[in-house]
Amino acid sequence: MLAELRADARRLREFKRRGFPWYVLESLLFENGYQAVVLYRFGHWFKRRGIPLFGPACARLALLLTGADIAPGAEIGPGLLIAHGSGLVIGDRVRIGAGATLLHQVTLGAPSVERKEEMPVLGDGVFVAAGAYVIGGVRVGDGAFVGAKAMVTRDVPAGARVVAEIPVRVIPGEAPAADAG
């Protein structure tokens, strides 16, 4: 667990101006994404050792404090970076490689309760943007990019980019007036 936590902290350094240990302390206190990662690591550690209650308790604490719901049974490699963890959901059988980046409102999970064993596998260095969904027993290859609001239900090759192509529709006319009341 300590090696994974060190790798997670090193990923933070990419975005922080202060040196060690200040950027880690600042992130522990104020970054909900990093808080979610740390609590996941503790919960996963308890789950792997068969210590009842503590894994789910860490997951619940993370959900309450950060808005990120990461199942302690998920297998996540070192160097995880979660930016703005609010609304993030990672299912119990999800596997994620090293160096992954996840933004807010990402869902990685099963297509239904009846098919809960069908969970995604993400390779190393995968980036999943805000509001994206990776659903079912799909594989996302190393270095792939999943864009904002994308819905991934099929395998994605290594290095590929997945984008949601929903064109914005502009309706001419005046915007509704804001209620000053």
PDB file of C-alpha atoms in Angstrom:
ATOM      1  CA  MET A   1       0.000   0.000   0.000  1.00  0.00           C
ATOM      2  CA  LEU A   2       2.816   2.421   0.794  1.00  0.00           C
ATOM      3  CA  ALA A   3       4.346   2.058  -2.673  1.00  0.00           C
ATOM      4  CA  GLU A   4       0.977   2.876  -4.277  1.00  0.00           C
ATOM      5  CA  LEU A   5       0.485   5.889  -1.989  1.00  0.00           C
ATOM      6  CA  ARG A   6       3.973   7.169  -2.883  1.00  0.00           C
ATOM      7  CA  ALA A   7       3.206   6.820  -6.599  1.00  0.00           C
ATOM      8  CA  ASP A   8      -0.159   8.578  -6.112  1.00  0.00           C
ATOM      9  CA  ALA A   9       1.617  11.441  -4.316  1.00  0.00           C
ATOM     10  CA  ARG A  10       4.196  11.718  -7.128  1.00  0.00           C
ATOM     11  CA  ARG A  11       1.346  12.199  -9.641  1.00  0.00           C
ATOM     12  CA  LEU A  12       0.151  15.169  -7.586  1.00  0.00           C
ATOM     13  CA  ARG A  13       3.555  16.800  -8.011  1.00  0.00           C
ATOM     14  CA  GLU A  14       2.756  17.336 -11.709  1.00  0.00           C
ATOM     15  CA  PHE A  15       0.224  19.999 -10.687  1.00  0.00           C
ATOM     16  CA  LYS A  16       1.591  21.452  -7.476  1.00  0.00           C
ATOM     17  CA  ARG A  17       4.032  24.316  -7.027  1.00  0.00           C
ATOM     18  CA  ARG A  18       5.141  23.596  -3.474  1.00  0.00           C
ATOM     19  CA  GLY A  19       7.742  20.966  -2.677  1.00  0.00           C
ATOM     20  CA  PHE A  20       7.480  17.834  -0.605  1.00  0.00           C
ATOM     21  CA  PRO A  21       5.946  17.421   2.000  1.00  0.00           C
ATOM     22  CA  TRP A  22       3.837  20.570   1.635  1.00  0.00           C
ATOM     23  CA  TYR A  23       2.013  19.601  -1.551  1.00  0.00           C
ATOM     24  CA  VAL A  24       1.030  16.245  -0.025  1.00  0.00           C
ATOM     25  CA  LEU A  25      -0.196  17.830   3.198  1.00  0.00           C
ATOM     26  CA  GLU A  26      -2.108  20.496   1.266  1.00  0.00           C
ATOM     27  CA  SER A  27      -3.705  17.805  -0.906  1.00  0.00           C
ATOM     28  CA  LEU A  28      -4.650  15.663   2.089  1.00  0.00           C
ATOM     29  CA  LEU A  29      -6.405  18.628   3.636  1.00  0.00           C
ATOM     30  CA  PHE A  30      -8.019  20.281   0.621  1.00  0.00           C
ATOM     31  CA  GLU A  31      -8.115  18.044  -2.491  1.00  0.00           C
ATOM     32  CA  ASN A  32     -11.147  15.751  -2.489  1.00  0.00           C
ATOM     33  CA  GLY A  33      -9.728  13.641  -5.318  1.00  0.00           C
ATOM     34  CA  TYR A  34      -6.546  12.863  -3.408  1.00  0.00           C
ATOM     35  CA  GLN A  35      -8.517  12.242  -0.222  1.00  0.00           C
ATOM     36  CA  ALA A  36     -10.632   9.710  -2.148  1.00  0.00           C
ATOM     37  CA  VAL A  37      -7.502   7.955  -3.434  1.00  0.00           C
ATOM     38  CA  VAL A  38      -5.977   7.695   0.046  1.00  0.00           C
ATOM     39  CA  LEU A  39      -9.196   6.380   1.587  1.00  0.00           C
ATOM     40  CA  TYR A  40      -9.563   3.869  -1.281  1.00  0.00           C
ATOM     41  CA  ARG A  41      -6.006   2.607  -0.652  1.00  0.00           C
ATOM     42  CA  PHE A  42      -6.781   2.031   3.044  1.00  0.00           C
ATOM     43  CA  GLY A  43     -10.136   0.385   2.280  1.00  0.00           C
ATOM     44  CA  HIS A  44      -8.581  -1.878  -0.349  1.00  0.00           C
ATOM     45  CA  TRP A  45      -5.790  -2.844   2.077  1.00  0.00           C
ATOM     46  CA  PHE A  46      -8.360  -3.936   4.686  1.00  0.00           C
ATOM     47  CA  LYS A  47     -10.460  -5.804   2.087  1.00  0.00           C
ATOM     48  CA  ARG A  48      -7.467  -7.745   0.715  1.00  0.00           C
ATOM     49  CA  ARG A  49      -6.547  -8.857   4.211  1.00  0.00           C
ATOM     50  CA  GLY A  50     -10.071 -10.037   4.983  1.00  0.00           C
ATOM     51  CA  ILE A  51     -10.563  -7.557   7.800  1.00  0.00           C
ATOM     52  CA  PRO A  52     -14.341  -7.082   7.914  1.00  0.00           C
ATOM     53  CA  LEU A  53     -16.093  -3.715   8.088  1.00  0.00           C
ATOM     54  CA  PHE A  54     -13.029  -1.485   7.697  1.00  0.00           C
ATOM     55  CA  GLY A  55     -12.897  -1.632   3.877  1.00  0.00           C
ATOM     56  CA  PRO A  56     -16.550  -0.629   3.461  1.00  0.00           C
ATOM     57  CA  ALA A  57     -16.163   1.924   6.270  1.00  0.00           C
ATOM     58  CA  CYS A  58     -13.299   3.628   4.397  1.00  0.00           C
ATOM     59  CA  ALA A  59     -15.381   3.620   1.208  1.00  0.00           C
ATOM     60  CA  ARG A  60     -18.350   5.173   3.026  1.00  0.00           C
ATOM     61  CA  LEU A  61     -16.121   7.806   4.634  1.00  0.00           C
ATOM     62  CA  ALA A  62     -14.690   8.664   1.217  1.00  0.00           C
ATOM     63  CA  LEU A  63     -18.194   8.998  -0.208  1.00  0.00           C
ATOM     64  CA  LEU A  64     -19.283  11.282   2.641  1.00  0.00           C
ATOM     65  CA  LEU A  65     -16.151  13.455   2.582  1.00  0.00           C
ATOM     66  CA  THR A  66     -15.388  13.590  -1.140  1.00  0.00           C
ATOM     67  CA  GLY A  67     -18.439  12.489  -3.130  1.00  0.00           C
ATOM     68  CA  ALA A  68     -16.379   9.688  -4.711  1.00  0.00           C
ATOM     69  CA  ASP A  69     -17.756   6.136  -4.459  1.00  0.00           C
ATOM     70  CA  ILE A  70     -14.846   3.743  -4.972  1.00  0.00           C
ATOM     71  CA  ALA A  71     -15.497   0.121  -4.032  1.00  0.00           C
ATOM     72  CA  PRO A  72     -12.677  -1.338  -1.911  1.00  0.00           C
ATOM     73  CA  GLY A  73     -12.689  -4.464  -4.107  1.00  0.00           C
ATOM     74  CA  ALA A  74     -11.587  -2.519  -7.194  1.00  0.00           C
ATOM     75  CA  GLU A  75      -7.993  -3.198  -8.294  1.00  0.00           C
ATOM     76  CA  ILE A  76      -6.266   0.112  -9.062  1.00  0.00           C
ATOM     77  CA  GLY A  77      -2.596   0.430  -9.942  1.00  0.00           C
ATOM     78  CA  PRO A  78      -0.168   2.972  -8.532  1.00  0.00           C
ATOM     79  CA  GLY A  79      -0.122   6.598  -9.617  1.00  0.00           C
ATOM     80  CA  LEU A  80      -3.871   7.170  -9.646  1.00  0.00           C
ATOM     81  CA  LEU A  81      -4.857  10.812 -10.059  1.00  0.00           C
ATOM     82  CA  ILE A  82      -8.434  11.862  -9.405  1.00  0.00           C
ATOM     83  CA  ALA A  83      -9.158  15.494 -10.164  1.00  0.00           C
ATOM     84  CA  HIS A  84     -12.371  16.728  -8.569  1.00  0.00           C
ATOM     85  CA  GLY A  85     -13.673  13.374  -7.355  1.00  0.00           C
ATOM     86  CA  SER A  86     -17.283  14.449  -6.875  1.00  0.00           C
ATOM     87  CA  GLY A  87     -19.733  12.051  -8.481  1.00  0.00           C
ATOM     88  CA  LEU A  88     -17.067   9.474  -9.339  1.00  0.00           C
ATOM     89  CA  VAL A  89     -18.220   5.815  -9.182  1.00  0.00           C
ATOM     90  CA  ILE A  90     -15.892   2.816  -9.484  1.00  0.00           C
ATOM     91  CA  GLY A  91     -17.437  -0.642  -9.167  1.00  0.00           C
ATOM     92  CA  ASP A  92     -16.222  -3.549  -7.063  1.00  0.00           C
ATOM     93  CA  ARG A  93     -14.634  -5.607  -9.859  1.00  0.00           C
ATOM     94  CA  VAL A  94     -13.138  -2.769 -11.913  1.00  0.00           C
ATOM     95  CA  ARG A  95      -9.429  -3.040 -12.733  1.00  0.00           C
ATOM     96  CA  ILE A  96      -7.355   0.024 -13.565  1.00  0.00           C
ATOM     97  CA  GLY A  97      -3.676   0.044 -14.508  1.00  0.00           C
ATOM     98  CA  ALA A  98      -0.915   2.353 -13.341  1.00  0.00           C
ATOM     99  CA  GLY A  99      -0.914   6.098 -13.948  1.00  0.00           C
ATOM    100  CA  ALA A 100      -4.625   6.536 -14.655  1.00  0.00           C
ATOM    101  CA  THR A 101      -6.337   9.926 -14.514  1.00  0.00           C
ATOM    102  CA  LEU A 102     -10.050  10.216 -13.716  1.00  0.00           C
ATOM    103  CA  LEU A 103     -12.080  13.418 -13.634  1.00  0.00           C
ATOM    104  CA  HIS A 104     -15.365  14.136 -11.879  1.00  0.00           C
ATOM    105  CA  GLN A 105     -18.623  12.293 -12.559  1.00  0.00           C
ATOM    106  CA  VAL A 106     -16.890   9.323 -14.189  1.00  0.00           C
ATOM    107  CA  THR A 107     -18.687   5.970 -13.870  1.00  0.00           C
ATOM    108  CA  LEU A 108     -16.844   2.670 -14.265  1.00  0.00           C
ATOM    109  CA  GLY A 109     -19.207  -0.202 -13.644  1.00  0.00           C
ATOM    110  CA  ALA A 110     -21.559  -2.999 -14.629  1.00  0.00           C
ATOM    111  CA  PRO A 111     -24.416  -2.668 -17.117  1.00  0.00           C
ATOM    112  CA  SER A 112     -26.968  -3.907 -14.543  1.00  0.00           C
ATOM    113  CA  VAL A 113     -27.237  -5.473 -11.108  1.00  0.00           C
ATOM    114  CA  GLU A 114     -27.863  -8.866 -12.709  1.00  0.00           C
ATOM    115  CA  ARG A 115     -24.557  -8.548 -14.627  1.00  0.00           C
ATOM    116  CA  LYS A 116     -22.461  -7.054 -11.809  1.00  0.00           C
ATOM    117  CA  GLU A 117     -19.463  -9.265 -12.594  1.00  0.00           C
ATOM    118  CA  GLU A 118     -19.089  -7.530 -15.991  1.00  0.00           C
ATOM    119  CA  MET A 119     -16.798  -4.646 -15.096  1.00  0.00           C
ATOM    120  CA  PRO A 120     -14.342  -2.610 -17.166  1.00  0.00           C
ATOM    121  CA  VAL A 121     -10.587  -3.105 -17.327  1.00  0.00           C
ATOM    122  CA  LEU A 122      -8.538   0.025 -18.009  1.00  0.00           C
ATOM    123  CA  GLY A 123      -4.895  -0.177 -19.036  1.00  0.00           C
ATOM    124  CA  ASP A 124      -1.948   1.922 -17.907  1.00  0.00           C
ATOM    125  CA  GLY A 125      -1.992   5.676 -18.477  1.00  0.00           C
ATOM    126  CA  VAL A 126      -5.690   5.881 -19.361  1.00  0.00           C
ATOM    127  CA  PHE A 127      -7.361   9.301 -19.108  1.00  0.00           C
ATOM    128  CA  VAL A 128     -11.123   9.422 -18.512  1.00  0.00           C
ATOM    129  CA  ALA A 129     -12.651  12.902 -18.798  1.00  0.00           C
ATOM    130  CA  ALA A 130     -15.581  14.448 -16.937  1.00  0.00           C
ATOM    131  CA  GLY A 131     -18.939  12.720 -17.116  1.00  0.00           C
ATOM    132  CA  ALA A 132     -17.716   9.713 -19.102  1.00  0.00           C
ATOM    133  CA  TYR A 133     -19.143   6.216 -18.622  1.00  0.00           C
ATOM    134  CA  VAL A 134     -17.262   2.964 -19.169  1.00  0.00           C
ATOM    135  CA  ILE A 135     -19.828   0.219 -18.743  1.00  0.00           C
ATOM    136  CA  GLY A 136     -19.629  -3.564 -18.856  1.00  0.00           C
ATOM    137  CA  GLY A 137     -16.823  -6.024 -19.453  1.00  0.00           C
ATOM    138  CA  VAL A 138     -14.942  -3.775 -21.856  1.00  0.00           C
ATOM    139  CA  ARG A 139     -11.200  -3.252 -22.120  1.00  0.00           C
ATOM    140  CA  VAL A 140      -9.680   0.192 -22.570  1.00  0.00           C
ATOM    141  CA  GLY A 141      -6.108  -0.105 -23.840  1.00  0.00           C
ATOM    142  CA  ASP A 142      -2.985   1.568 -22.491  1.00  0.00           C
ATOM    143  CA  GLY A 143      -2.765   5.314 -23.088  1.00  0.00           C
ATOM    144  CA  ALA A 144      -6.332   5.640 -24.333  1.00  0.00           C
ATOM    145  CA  PHE A 145      -8.289   8.866 -23.899  1.00  0.00           C
ATOM    146  CA  VAL A 146     -12.011   8.769 -23.104  1.00  0.00           C
ATOM    147  CA  GLY A 147     -13.523  12.211 -23.686  1.00  0.00           C
ATOM    148  CA  ALA A 148     -16.119  14.103 -21.703  1.00  0.00           C
ATOM    149  CA  LYS A 149     -19.619  12.592 -21.708  1.00  0.00           C
ATOM    150  CA  ALA A 150     -18.478   9.597 -23.787  1.00  0.00           C
ATOM    151  CA  MET A 151     -20.325   6.299 -23.275  1.00  0.00           C
ATOM    152  CA  VAL A 152     -17.949   3.367 -23.772  1.00  0.00           C
ATOM    153  CA  THR A 153     -19.610  -0.038 -24.170  1.00  0.00           C
ATOM    154  CA  ARG A 154     -17.080  -1.658 -26.545  1.00  0.00           C
ATOM    155  CA  ASP A 155     -13.354  -2.304 -26.311  1.00  0.00           C
ATOM    156  CA  VAL A 156     -11.032   0.632 -26.998  1.00  0.00           C
ATOM    157  CA  PRO A 157      -7.587  -0.067 -28.473  1.00  0.00           C
ATOM    158  CA  ALA A 158      -4.388   1.253 -26.904  1.00  0.00           C
ATOM    159  CA  GLY A 159      -3.700   4.897 -27.707  1.00  0.00           C
ATOM    160  CA  ALA A 160      -7.174   5.522 -29.127  1.00  0.00           C
ATOM    161  CA  ARG A 161      -9.331   8.589 -28.452  1.00  0.00           C
ATOM    162  CA  VAL A 162     -13.041   8.170 -27.731  1.00  0.00           C
ATOM    163  CA  VAL A 163     -15.183  11.290 -27.975  1.00  0.00           C
ATOM    164  CA  ALA A 164     -18.876  11.948 -27.542  1.00  0.00           C
ATOM    165  CA  GLU A 165     -20.150  13.383 -30.787  1.00  0.00           C
ATOM    166  CA  ILE A 166     -23.307  15.047 -29.728  1.00  0.00           C
ATOM    167  CA  PRO A 167     -23.561  18.261 -31.681  1.00  0.00           C
ATOM    168  CA  VAL A 168     -24.759  21.281 -29.769  1.00  0.00           C
ATOM    169  CA  ARG A 169     -27.960  22.667 -31.188  1.00  0.00           C
ATOM    170  CA  VAL A 170     -28.348  26.440 -31.105  1.00  0.00           C
ATOM    171  CA  ILE A 171     -31.906  27.710 -31.072  1.00  0.00           C
ATOM    172  CA  PRO A 172     -32.167  31.298 -32.315  1.00  0.00           C
ATOM    173  CA  GLY A 173     -34.115  33.814 -30.288  1.00  0.00           C
ATOM    174  CA  GLU A 174     -33.889  35.531 -26.973  1.00  0.00           C
ATOM    175  CA  ALA A 175     -32.793  33.708 -23.900  1.00  0.00           C
ATOM    176  CA  PRO A 176     -35.356  33.552 -21.124  1.00  0.00           C
ATOM    177  CA  ALA A 177     -35.058  36.399 -18.630  1.00  0.00           C
ATOM    178  CA  ALA A 178     -33.600  35.522 -15.256  1.00  0.00           C
ATOM    179  CA  ASP A 179     -36.087  35.738 -12.428  1.00  0.00           C
ATOM    180  CA  ALA A 180     -35.005  38.563 -10.152  1.00  0.00           C
ATOM    181  CA  GLY A 181     -37.388  37.394  -7.439  1.00  0.00           C
TER     182      GLY A 181
END
